[in-house]
mmCIF file of C-alpha atoms and ligand atoms in Angstrom:
data_model
loop_
_atom_site.group_PDB
_atom_site.id
_atom_site.type_symbol
_atom_site.label_atom_id
_atom_site.label_comp_id
_atom_site.label_asym_id
_atom_site.label_seq_id
_atom_site.Cartn_x
_atom_site.Cartn_y
_atom_site.Cartn_z
ATOM 1 C CA MET A 1 -7.574 -40.541 34.127
ATOM 2 C CA PRO A 2 -9.249 -39.402 30.874
ATOM 3 C CA SER A 3 -9.428 -42.112 28.250
ATOM 4 C CA LYS A 4 -7.361 -41.937 25.066
ATOM 5 C CA LYS A 5 -10.573 -41.287 23.112
ATOM 6 C CA ASN A 6 -11.441 -38.281 25.334
ATOM 7 C CA ILE A 7 -7.980 -36.740 24.932
ATOM 8 C CA SER A 8 -8.163 -36.897 21.171
ATOM 9 C CA ASN A 9 -11.689 -35.428 21.199
ATOM 10 C CA LYS A 10 -10.395 -32.623 23.391
ATOM 11 C CA SER A 11 -7.472 -31.990 21.024
ATOM 12 C CA ILE A 12 -9.788 -31.875 18.052
ATOM 13 C CA LYS A 13 -12.022 -29.370 19.852
ATOM 14 C CA LEU A 14 -8.977 -27.273 20.767
ATOM 15 C CA ILE A 15 -7.720 -27.230 17.173
ATOM 16 C CA LYS A 16 -11.187 -26.202 15.985
ATOM 17 C CA TYR A 17 -11.233 -23.448 18.621
ATOM 18 C CA TYR A 18 -7.797 -22.138 17.594
ATOM 19 C CA LYS A 19 -8.906 -22.063 13.968
ATOM 20 C CA LEU A 20 -12.088 -20.227 14.945
ATOM 21 C CA ILE A 21 -10.256 -17.465 16.805
ATOM 22 C CA ASN A 22 -7.576 -17.244 14.092
ATOM 23 C CA TYR A 23 -4.852 -18.056 16.616
ATOM 24 C CA ASN A 24 -1.965 -17.436 14.206
ATOM 25 C CA LEU A 25 -3.005 -13.853 13.629
ATOM 26 C CA ILE A 26 -3.684 -13.030 17.275
ATOM 27 C CA TYR A 27 -0.737 -14.714 18.966
ATOM 28 C CA ASN A 28 2.366 -14.223 16.931
ATOM 29 C CA ASN A 29 5.724 -12.990 18.093
ATOM 30 C CA GLN A 30 6.366 -10.777 15.083
ATOM 31 C CA SER A 31 6.490 -6.982 15.266
ATOM 32 C CA ILE A 32 3.147 -5.179 15.171
ATOM 33 C CA ASN A 33 2.140 -4.329 11.625
ATOM 34 C CA ARG A 34 -0.991 -2.233 11.097
ATOM 35 C CA TYR A 35 -1.542 -3.884 7.743
ATOM 36 C CA LYS A 36 -1.759 -7.253 9.501
ATOM 37 C CA ASN A 37 -4.216 -5.853 12.053
ATOM 38 C CA ASN A 38 -6.717 -5.282 9.269
ATOM 39 C CA PHE A 39 -6.056 -8.617 7.710
ATOM 40 C CA ASN A 40 -8.674 -10.655 9.528
ATOM 41 C CA GLN A 41 -11.384 -8.085 8.736
ATOM 42 C CA ILE A 42 -11.033 -8.444 4.986
ATOM 43 C CA SER A 43 -12.672 -10.905 2.660
ATOM 44 C CA GLY A 44 -10.970 -14.304 2.444
ATOM 45 C CA ASN A 45 -9.984 -14.014 -1.200
ATOM 46 C CA LYS A 46 -8.489 -10.555 -0.885
ATOM 47 C CA ALA A 47 -6.466 -11.573 2.172
ATOM 48 C CA LYS A 48 -5.206 -14.673 0.384
ATOM 49 C CA ASN A 49 -4.355 -12.761 -2.799
ATOM 50 C CA LEU A 50 -2.470 -10.083 -0.860
ATOM 51 C CA ASP A 51 -0.610 -12.710 1.098
ATOM 52 C CA ASN A 52 0.359 -14.503 -2.124
ATOM 53 C CA LEU A 53 1.437 -11.247 -3.739
ATOM 54 C CA LYS A 54 3.618 -10.385 -0.743
ATOM 55 C CA LYS A 55 5.205 -13.838 -0.924
ATOM 56 C CA MET A 56 5.855 -13.433 -4.659
ATOM 57 C CA ILE A 57 7.553 -10.080 -4.068
ATOM 58 C CA ALA A 58 9.599 -11.588 -1.249
ATOM 59 C CA ASN A 59 10.716 -14.264 -3.737
ATOM 60 C CA ILE A 60 11.984 -11.843 -6.399
ATOM 61 C CA LYS A 61 15.535 -12.895 -7.264
ATOM 62 C CA ASN A 62 18.627 -10.889 -8.248
ATOM 63 C CA CYS A 63 17.360 -7.534 -7.057
ATOM 64 C CA GLU A 64 19.961 -5.061 -5.773
ATOM 65 C CA LEU A 65 17.328 -3.188 -3.738
ATOM 66 C CA LYS A 66 16.500 -6.296 -1.805
ATOM 67 C CA LYS A 67 20.117 -7.127 -1.043
ATOM 68 C CA ASN A 68 20.581 -3.772 0.687
ATOM 69 C CA ALA A 69 17.210 -3.463 2.434
ATOM 70 C CA LYS A 70 16.285 -4.636 5.937
ATOM 71 C CA ASN A 71 12.595 -5.290 5.320
ATOM 72 C CA ILE A 72 9.985 -5.630 2.635
ATOM 73 C CA VAL A 73 7.646 -2.610 2.714
ATOM 74 C CA PHE A 74 4.412 -3.984 1.331
ATOM 75 C CA ALA A 75 1.515 -1.727 2.320
ATOM 76 C CA ASP A 76 -0.360 0.099 5.051
ATOM 77 C CA GLY A 77 -3.965 1.077 5.604
ATOM 78 C CA ASN A 78 -7.213 -0.709 4.937
ATOM 79 C CA PRO A 79 -7.265 -3.306 2.141
ATOM 80 C CA GLU A 80 -11.035 -2.735 1.803
ATOM 81 C CA ALA A 81 -10.523 1.008 1.196
ATOM 82 C CA LYS A 82 -11.826 2.499 -2.038
ATOM 83 C CA ILE A 83 -8.982 5.023 -2.237
ATOM 84 C CA MET A 84 -5.419 3.842 -2.862
ATOM 85 C CA PHE A 85 -2.229 5.956 -2.737
ATOM 86 C CA ILE A 86 1.027 5.002 -4.459
ATOM 87 C CA GLY A 87 4.365 6.591 -3.555
ATOM 88 C CA GLU A 88 7.849 5.949 -4.916
ATOM 89 C CA GLY A 89 9.753 3.670 -2.583
ATOM 90 C CA PRO A 90 10.643 3.211 1.077
ATOM 91 C CA GLY A 91 13.130 5.445 2.871
ATOM 92 C CA ALA A 92 15.204 4.619 5.960
ATOM 93 C CA ASN A 93 12.297 4.774 8.444
ATOM 94 C CA GLU A 94 10.039 2.705 6.237
ATOM 95 C CA ASP A 95 12.809 0.133 5.737
ATOM 96 C CA GLN A 96 13.294 -0.052 9.495
ATOM 97 C CA GLU A 97 9.591 -0.512 10.276
ATOM 98 C CA GLY A 98 8.420 -2.357 7.165
ATOM 99 C CA ILE A 99 5.559 0.153 6.711
ATOM 100 C CA PRO A 100 5.225 2.801 3.967
ATOM 101 C CA PHE A 101 5.241 6.526 4.755
ATOM 102 C CA VAL A 102 6.214 6.482 8.421
ATOM 103 C CA GLY A 103 8.997 9.119 8.158
ATOM 104 C CA ARG A 104 8.731 12.886 7.618
ATOM 105 C CA ALA A 105 7.013 12.514 4.245
ATOM 106 C CA GLY A 106 4.547 10.173 5.955
ATOM 107 C CA ILE A 107 3.696 12.787 8.570
ATOM 108 C CA LEU A 108 2.888 15.237 5.781
ATOM 109 C CA LEU A 109 0.901 12.562 3.927
ATOM 110 C CA ASP A 110 -1.151 11.954 7.096
ATOM 111 C CA LYS A 111 -1.851 15.711 7.283
ATOM 112 C CA MET A 112 -2.876 15.771 3.623
ATOM 113 C CA LEU A 113 -5.246 12.862 4.284
ATOM 114 C CA ALA A 114 -6.661 14.514 7.416
ATOM 115 C CA SER A 115 -7.362 17.734 5.480
ATOM 116 C CA ILE A 116 -10.008 15.846 3.484
ATOM 117 C CA ASN A 117 -11.209 13.663 6.365
ATOM 118 C CA LEU A 118 -9.200 10.605 5.429
ATOM 119 C CA ASN A 119 -6.804 8.520 7.488
ATOM 120 C CA ARG A 120 -5.041 5.164 7.313
ATOM 121 C CA GLU A 121 -8.219 3.375 8.348
ATOM 122 C CA ASN A 122 -9.994 4.400 5.151
ATOM 123 C CA VAL A 123 -7.217 4.476 2.557
ATOM 124 C CA TYR A 124 -4.649 1.944 1.358
ATOM 125 C CA ILE A 125 -1.018 2.911 0.731
ATOM 126 C CA THR A 126 1.838 1.269 -1.149
ATOM 127 C CA ASN A 127 4.883 2.179 -3.272
ATOM 128 C CA VAL A 128 6.221 1.483 -6.771
ATOM 129 C CA VAL A 129 9.108 -0.549 -5.312
ATOM 130 C CA ASN A 130 8.827 -2.534 -2.097
ATOM 131 C CA TYR A 131 12.444 -2.326 -0.945
ATOM 132 C CA ARG A 132 14.450 0.768 -0.022
ATOM 133 C CA PRO A 133 16.754 2.085 -2.756
ATOM 134 C CA PRO A 134 20.198 2.639 -1.151
ATOM 135 C CA GLU A 135 21.093 6.225 -0.167
ATOM 136 C CA ASN A 136 17.445 7.143 -0.888
ATOM 137 C CA ARG A 137 18.177 7.295 -4.596
ATOM 138 C CA LYS A 138 15.332 7.003 -7.081
ATOM 139 C CA PRO A 139 14.612 3.457 -8.266
ATOM 140 C CA THR A 140 16.107 2.832 -11.722
ATOM 141 C CA GLY A 141 13.991 2.079 -14.793
ATOM 142 C CA GLU A 142 15.039 -1.564 -14.551
ATOM 143 C CA GLU A 143 13.996 -1.763 -10.888
ATOM 144 C CA ILE A 144 10.669 -0.076 -11.607
ATOM 145 C CA ASN A 145 9.963 -2.516 -14.444
ATOM 146 C CA ARG A 146 10.832 -5.452 -12.197
ATOM 147 C CA TYR A 147 8.224 -4.397 -9.605
ATOM 148 C CA LEU A 148 5.606 -3.045 -12.026
ATOM 149 C CA PRO A 149 3.719 -6.306 -12.693
ATOM 150 C CA TYR A 150 3.388 -6.796 -8.915
ATOM 151 C CA LEU A 151 2.212 -3.203 -8.447
ATOM 152 C CA LYS A 152 -0.436 -3.634 -11.152
ATOM 153 C CA LYS A 153 -1.577 -6.875 -9.497
ATOM 154 C CA HIS A 154 -1.658 -5.041 -6.161
ATOM 155 C CA ILE A 155 -3.988 -2.414 -7.641
ATOM 156 C CA GLU A 156 -6.183 -5.125 -9.167
ATOM 157 C CA ILE A 157 -6.491 -6.920 -5.824
ATOM 158 C CA ILE A 158 -7.341 -3.762 -3.849
ATOM 159 C CA ASN A 159 -9.674 -2.616 -6.656
ATOM 160 C CA PRO A 160 -9.845 1.063 -5.631
ATOM 161 C CA LYS A 161 -12.398 3.472 -7.114
ATOM 162 C CA ILE A 162 -9.858 6.303 -6.763
ATOM 163 C CA LEU A 163 -6.128 5.867 -7.326
ATOM 164 C CA VAL A 164 -3.836 8.698 -6.205
ATOM 165 C CA LEU A 165 -0.328 8.733 -7.681
ATOM 166 C CA LEU A 166 2.134 10.627 -5.503
ATOM 167 C CA GLY A 167 4.904 12.152 -7.583
ATOM 168 C CA ASN A 168 6.852 11.469 -10.753
ATOM 169 C CA THR A 169 7.885 7.880 -10.164
ATOM 170 C CA SER A 170 4.396 6.432 -9.749
ATOM 171 C CA MET A 171 3.062 8.710 -12.525
ATOM 172 C CA ASN A 172 5.786 7.604 -14.972
ATOM 173 C CA ALA A 173 5.443 3.940 -14.020
ATOM 174 C CA LEU A 174 1.659 3.719 -14.299
ATOM 175 C CA ILE A 175 0.521 6.454 -16.706
ATOM 176 C CA ASP A 176 3.171 7.765 -19.063
ATOM 177 C CA ASN A 177 6.929 8.179 -19.058
ATOM 178 C CA GLU A 178 6.822 11.290 -21.228
ATOM 179 C CA ILE A 179 4.498 13.577 -19.240
ATOM 180 C CA VAL A 180 5.538 16.224 -16.697
ATOM 181 C CA ILE A 181 3.837 16.344 -13.346
ATOM 182 C CA SER A 182 3.206 20.090 -13.357
ATOM 183 C CA LYS A 183 0.939 19.565 -16.392
ATOM 184 C CA ALA A 184 -0.456 16.118 -15.523
ATOM 185 C CA ARG A 185 -1.498 16.723 -11.903
ATOM 186 C CA GLY A 186 -5.031 17.618 -10.891
ATOM 187 C CA LYS A 187 -6.823 15.795 -13.740
ATOM 188 C CA TRP A 188 -8.944 12.672 -13.645
ATOM 189 C CA ILE A 189 -7.762 9.852 -15.911
ATOM 190 C CA ASP A 190 -9.796 6.643 -16.395
ATOM 191 C CA ARG A 191 -7.590 3.554 -16.295
ATOM 192 C CA GLU A 192 -7.971 -0.214 -16.085
ATOM 193 C CA PHE A 193 -5.593 -2.501 -14.234
ATOM 194 C CA GLY A 194 -6.725 -6.022 -15.007
ATOM 195 C CA LYS A 195 -10.329 -6.190 -13.805
ATOM 196 C CA CYS A 196 -10.006 -2.945 -11.837
ATOM 197 C CA LYS A 197 -11.526 0.148 -13.471
ATOM 198 C CA THR A 198 -10.481 3.236 -11.589
ATOM 199 C CA SER A 199 -10.207 7.025 -11.684
ATOM 200 C CA VAL A 200 -6.591 8.092 -11.376
ATOM 201 C CA ILE A 201 -5.333 11.470 -10.191
ATOM 202 C CA ILE A 202 -1.701 12.579 -10.019
ATOM 203 C CA THR A 203 -0.498 14.940 -7.323
ATOM 204 C CA PHE A 204 2.837 16.077 -5.889
ATOM 205 C CA HIS A 205 4.786 13.737 -3.625
ATOM 206 C CA PRO A 206 4.866 14.908 0.038
ATOM 207 C CA ALA A 207 8.707 14.796 0.012
ATOM 208 C CA PHE A 208 8.671 17.224 -2.939
ATOM 209 C CA LEU A 209 6.226 19.456 -1.055
ATOM 210 C CA MET A 210 8.640 19.624 1.877
ATOM 211 C CA ARG A 211 11.282 20.987 -0.511
ATOM 212 C CA GLN A 212 8.842 23.207 -2.430
ATOM 213 C CA PRO A 213 6.175 24.320 0.090
ATOM 214 C CA ALA A 214 4.835 26.907 -2.386
ATOM 215 C CA GLN A 215 3.384 23.964 -4.369
ATOM 216 C CA LYS A 216 1.134 22.992 -1.436
ATOM 217 C CA LYS A 217 -1.586 25.282 -2.790
ATOM 218 C CA MET A 218 -1.722 23.197 -5.988
ATOM 219 C CA THR A 219 -1.896 20.023 -3.910
ATOM 220 C CA TRP A 220 -4.819 21.472 -1.985
ATOM 221 C CA ILE A 221 -6.691 21.788 -5.306
ATOM 222 C CA ASP A 222 -5.970 18.099 -6.012
ATOM 223 C CA LEU A 223 -7.024 17.055 -2.514
ATOM 224 C CA LYS A 224 -10.340 18.886 -2.906
ATOM 225 C CA MET A 225 -10.858 17.066 -6.216
ATOM 226 C CA ILE A 226 -10.340 13.761 -4.389
ATOM 227 C CA ARG A 227 -12.777 14.831 -1.658
ATOM 228 C CA ASP A 228 -15.421 15.816 -4.256
ATOM 229 C CA LYS A 229 -14.948 12.608 -6.244
ATOM 230 C CA LYS A 230 -15.332 10.605 -3.052
ATOM 231 C CA THR A 231 -18.642 12.351 -2.377
ATOM 232 C CA LYS A 232 -19.796 11.895 -5.989
ATOM 233 C CA LEU A 233 -18.970 8.177 -5.934
ATOM 234 C CA ASN A 234 -20.561 7.855 -2.491
ATOM 235 C CA ILE A 235 -17.519 6.180 -0.955
HETATM 236 N N1 URA B 1 8.435 8.106 0.167
HETATM 237 C C1 URA B 1 7.760 7.202 -0.559
HETATM 238 O O1 URA B 1 7.570 7.369 -1.756
HETATM 239 N N2 URA B 1 7.305 6.138 0.050
HETATM 240 C C2 URA B 1 7.473 5.914 1.342
HETATM 241 O O2 URA B 1 7.013 4.899 1.831
HETATM 242 C C3 URA B 1 8.171 6.880 2.089
HETATM 243 C C4 URA B 1 8.650 7.965 1.491
#
């Protein structure tokens, strides 16, 4: 029979071992989330800050979006990426899976990324609002303003060198409410979000491109600008 002292030593060793292998992240019974898969590869502070931010968003009170949505849609991709993309808000597929851009617009976004040698391993993706607006309507000004401080914090935590705004909603929320996308797209704008200094570019939203495929040629110009900037910044 092992002595009481031995058992407790064994338990202590086991606890240390579980901590070492990050047991909670490896063995959990929650659905697979690519964002979580990257979590243990990122620096401690960033992981903690993202986790806190997600909790704060989950704690937002009196939000109509949240009452109707199935899941929070926080982010996808690599939190250590130097290029961050911001869409509008989750649709039905995203709401179901809890991951941004997994529906038809997401397939086009993946193709846009692939055209300049990017993928979800080397970019980070989120939305202006983290819960699905019912009937896929646009988020209202009030809803956008409710989520905006969290979005700005999100950008500051990720600290991207290049920030790509997909469509009107993210452009209006983060740059200017008065500008029109046909004039504002395809230009570099220097912006600061807290301690994050970044180069912002606006381009068309993939869902818009599915309705207006003729605009894809303009998007290709923007994508090449992103590719060239990436080379220039050596990222
Ligand atoms: N459109 C968006 O803006 N975001 C998504 O996550 C999906 C579609």
